[in-house]
mmCIF file of C-alpha atoms in Angstrom:
data_model
loop_
_atom_site.group_PDB
_atom_site.id
_atom_site.type_symbol
_atom_site.label_atom_id
_atom_site.label_comp_id
_atom_site.label_asym_id
_atom_site.label_seq_id
_atom_site.Cartn_x
_atom_site.Cartn_y
_atom_site.Cartn_z
ATOM 1 C CA MET A 24 0.000 0.000 0.000
ATOM 2 C CA PRO A 25 1.576 3.287 -1.042
ATOM 3 C CA THR A 26 2.166 5.858 1.654
ATOM 4 C CA SER A 27 2.178 9.561 1.295
ATOM 5 C CA ARG A 28 4.851 11.555 2.970
ATOM 6 C CA GLU A 29 3.728 14.657 4.745
ATOM 7 C CA THR A 30 6.222 17.452 4.923
ATOM 8 C CA THR A 31 5.941 19.979 7.668
ATOM 9 C CA THR A 32 8.107 22.947 8.254
ATOM 10 C CA LYS A 33 8.644 23.928 11.831
ATOM 11 C CA HIS A 34 9.481 27.538 12.429
ATOM 12 C CA LYS A 35 11.453 28.251 15.515
ATOM 13 C CA PRO A 36 10.353 31.480 17.199
ATOM 14 C CA LEU A 37 13.084 34.088 17.296
ATOM 15 C CA GLN A 38 14.861 34.186 20.601
ATOM 16 C CA THR A 39 16.887 37.136 21.800
ATOM 17 C CA ALA A 40 20.012 34.990 21.637
ATOM 18 C CA ASP A 41 19.487 34.932 17.845
ATOM 19 C CA MET A 42 19.406 38.733 17.773
ATOM 20 C CA ASP A 43 22.856 40.201 18.103
ATOM 21 C CA PHE A 44 22.509 43.841 19.096
ATOM 22 C CA SER A 45 26.226 44.081 19.929
ATOM 23 C CA GLY A 46 28.294 46.278 17.678
ATOM 24 C CA THR A 47 28.538 49.805 16.343
ATOM 25 C CA TRP A 48 25.413 51.296 14.797
ATOM 26 C CA GLN A 49 25.069 54.544 12.821
ATOM 27 C CA VAL A 50 21.710 56.251 13.069
ATOM 28 C CA TYR A 51 20.598 57.332 9.599
ATOM 29 C CA SER A 52 16.930 58.217 10.128
ATOM 30 C CA GLU A 53 14.910 59.640 13.022
ATOM 31 C CA GLU A 54 11.196 60.230 12.550
ATOM 32 C CA ASN A 55 9.588 62.827 14.874
ATOM 33 C CA LEU A 56 12.790 63.529 16.805
ATOM 34 C CA GLU A 57 11.878 67.134 17.616
ATOM 35 C CA GLY A 58 8.344 66.328 18.799
ATOM 36 C CA PHE A 59 9.599 63.442 20.886
ATOM 37 C CA LEU A 60 12.348 65.456 22.601
ATOM 38 C CA LYS A 61 9.927 68.288 23.331
ATOM 39 C CA ALA A 62 7.429 65.791 24.825
ATOM 40 C CA LEU A 63 10.183 64.625 27.175
ATOM 41 C CA GLY A 64 10.885 68.211 28.186
ATOM 42 C CA ALA A 65 14.378 68.384 26.681
ATOM 43 C CA PRO A 66 15.862 71.889 26.647
ATOM 44 C CA GLU A 67 15.582 73.749 23.308
ATOM 45 C CA MET A 68 19.386 73.767 22.973
ATOM 46 C CA VAL A 69 19.434 69.935 23.119
ATOM 47 C CA VAL A 70 16.599 69.704 20.585
ATOM 48 C CA LYS A 71 18.424 71.990 18.129
ATOM 49 C CA MET A 72 21.734 70.166 18.570
ATOM 50 C CA ARG A 73 20.208 66.683 18.160
ATOM 51 C CA LYS A 74 18.378 67.687 14.967
ATOM 52 C CA LYS A 75 21.751 68.396 13.353
ATOM 53 C CA VAL A 76 23.509 65.100 14.128
ATOM 54 C CA LYS A 77 22.964 61.393 13.613
ATOM 55 C CA PRO A 78 24.525 59.645 16.615
ATOM 56 C CA LEU A 79 26.723 56.601 16.620
ATOM 57 C CA MET A 80 25.697 53.905 19.099
ATOM 58 C CA VAL A 81 27.985 51.206 20.453
ATOM 59 C CA ILE A 82 26.264 48.288 22.175
ATOM 60 C CA GLU A 83 28.225 45.692 24.121
ATOM 61 C CA ARG A 84 26.698 42.657 25.786
ATOM 62 C CA LYS A 85 28.181 40.205 28.278
ATOM 63 C CA GLY A 86 25.530 37.784 29.521
ATOM 64 C CA ASN A 87 22.715 39.888 30.978
ATOM 65 C CA ASP A 88 24.857 43.042 31.190
ATOM 66 C CA LEU A 89 24.522 45.673 28.479
ATOM 67 C CA SER A 90 26.503 48.825 27.829
ATOM 68 C CA TYR A 91 25.159 51.520 25.468
ATOM 69 C CA THR A 92 27.419 54.347 24.362
ATOM 70 C CA LEU A 93 25.822 57.171 22.359
ATOM 71 C CA LYS A 94 28.355 59.367 20.547
ATOM 72 C CA THR A 95 27.883 62.696 18.786
ATOM 73 C CA PRO A 96 30.422 65.435 17.989
ATOM 74 C CA ASN A 97 29.232 67.330 21.105
ATOM 75 C CA PHE A 98 28.888 64.613 23.737
ATOM 76 C CA THR A 99 29.286 60.952 24.615
ATOM 77 C CA VAL A 100 26.987 59.192 27.077
ATOM 78 C CA THR A 101 27.531 55.628 28.312
ATOM 79 C CA ASN A 102 24.896 53.708 30.259
ATOM 80 C CA SER A 103 25.270 50.241 31.760
ATOM 81 C CA ILE A 104 22.297 48.099 32.656
ATOM 82 C CA SER A 105 21.477 44.502 33.541
ATOM 83 C CA ILE A 106 18.469 42.789 32.012
ATOM 84 C CA GLY A 107 15.665 42.478 34.532
ATOM 85 C CA LYS A 108 17.164 44.923 37.044
ATOM 86 C CA GLU A 109 16.316 48.565 37.596
ATOM 87 C CA ALA A 110 19.122 50.949 36.635
ATOM 88 C CA GLU A 111 19.679 54.669 36.533
ATOM 89 C CA ILE A 112 20.694 55.955 33.093
ATOM 90 C CA THR A 113 21.759 59.382 31.906
ATOM 91 C CA ALA A 114 19.696 61.006 29.165
ATOM 92 C CA ILE A 115 21.335 63.076 26.419
ATOM 93 C CA ASP A 116 20.518 66.268 28.303
ATOM 94 C CA GLY A 117 22.175 64.990 31.493
ATOM 95 C CA ARG A 118 18.998 64.083 33.378
ATOM 96 C CA LYS A 119 18.957 60.832 35.339
ATOM 97 C CA VAL A 120 16.177 58.337 34.538
ATOM 98 C CA LYS A 121 15.393 55.039 36.277
ATOM 99 C CA CYS A 122 14.477 52.214 33.917
ATOM 100 C CA THR A 123 14.330 48.458 33.502
ATOM 101 C CA VAL A 124 15.285 46.432 30.411
ATOM 102 C CA ARG A 125 13.777 43.094 29.478
ATOM 103 C CA GLU A 126 13.986 40.723 26.508
ATOM 104 C CA GLU A 127 10.871 39.662 24.681
ATOM 105 C CA ASN A 128 10.498 37.914 21.306
ATOM 106 C CA GLY A 129 13.933 38.984 20.063
ATOM 107 C CA LYS A 130 13.477 42.581 21.231
ATOM 108 C CA LEU A 131 15.102 44.669 23.940
ATOM 109 C CA ILE A 132 12.456 46.666 25.772
ATOM 110 C CA THR A 133 13.408 49.515 28.077
ATOM 111 C CA GLU A 134 10.725 50.986 30.331
ATOM 112 C CA SER A 135 10.722 54.011 32.596
ATOM 113 C CA ASP A 136 8.028 56.286 33.965
ATOM 114 C CA LYS A 137 8.820 58.728 31.104
ATOM 115 C CA PHE A 138 9.234 56.474 28.048
ATOM 116 C CA THR A 139 9.187 52.962 26.584
ATOM 117 C CA SER A 140 11.816 51.903 24.037
ATOM 118 C CA VAL A 141 11.562 48.806 21.843
ATOM 119 C CA ARG A 142 14.732 47.840 19.960
ATOM 120 C CA GLU A 143 14.666 45.157 17.278
ATOM 121 C CA ILE A 144 16.705 43.979 14.342
ATOM 122 C CA GLN A 145 14.988 43.796 10.967
ATOM 123 C CA GLY A 146 17.296 42.556 8.233
ATOM 124 C CA GLN A 147 20.446 44.685 8.420
ATOM 125 C CA GLU A 148 18.808 47.466 10.445
ATOM 126 C CA MET A 149 18.250 48.124 14.101
ATOM 127 C CA ILE A 150 14.948 49.893 14.624
ATOM 128 C CA GLU A 151 14.145 51.615 17.890
ATOM 129 C CA THR A 152 10.609 52.812 18.572
ATOM 130 C CA VAL A 153 10.409 55.072 21.598
ATOM 131 C CA THR A 154 7.097 56.248 23.022
ATOM 132 C CA ALA A 155 6.632 59.092 25.517
ATOM 133 C CA GLY A 156 2.948 59.812 26.036
ATOM 134 C CA SER A 157 1.523 60.382 22.560
ATOM 135 C CA ALA A 158 4.931 61.232 21.025
ATOM 136 C CA ILE A 159 6.641 58.445 19.075
ATOM 137 C CA LEU A 160 10.222 58.476 17.801
ATOM 138 C CA ILE A 161 11.361 55.890 15.253
ATOM 139 C CA SER A 162 15.121 55.645 14.908
ATOM 140 C CA ARG A 163 16.796 53.503 12.233
ATOM 141 C CA SER A 164 20.450 52.459 12.337
ATOM 142 C CA ARG A 165 22.870 50.349 10.305
ATOM 143 C CA ARG A 166 25.969 48.494 11.478
ATOM 144 C CA VAL A 167 29.239 50.215 10.652
#
């Protein structure tokens, strides 16, 4: 009696371990940057300066420990955090913000009382969507 062979394809859900955020990323596009910074209460000087530059971000990961360094011609800010633990980070205008980072479905999600950031890799890009109230910033970066 002939048998038919059934072929099934199993798709493995993306795990964060498959997503390598480590490396140097050059921001090339920022949608609604000005509106977002104003919603956060950033000083006008910071808003004007940030509109003129596309920062370079260096992400390093060792286990659950992450280090983010944001570089522009005018300043460099480095923040270190551990996944699942509250940390105090420094915003680009020097203000201190408490936040927690978690991993979910291949994404790094940072939450504070002022904003929520979702970082993900799509193809060769890192896309960060940051929400503060009704203001949304979408930042796109490429590895360099």
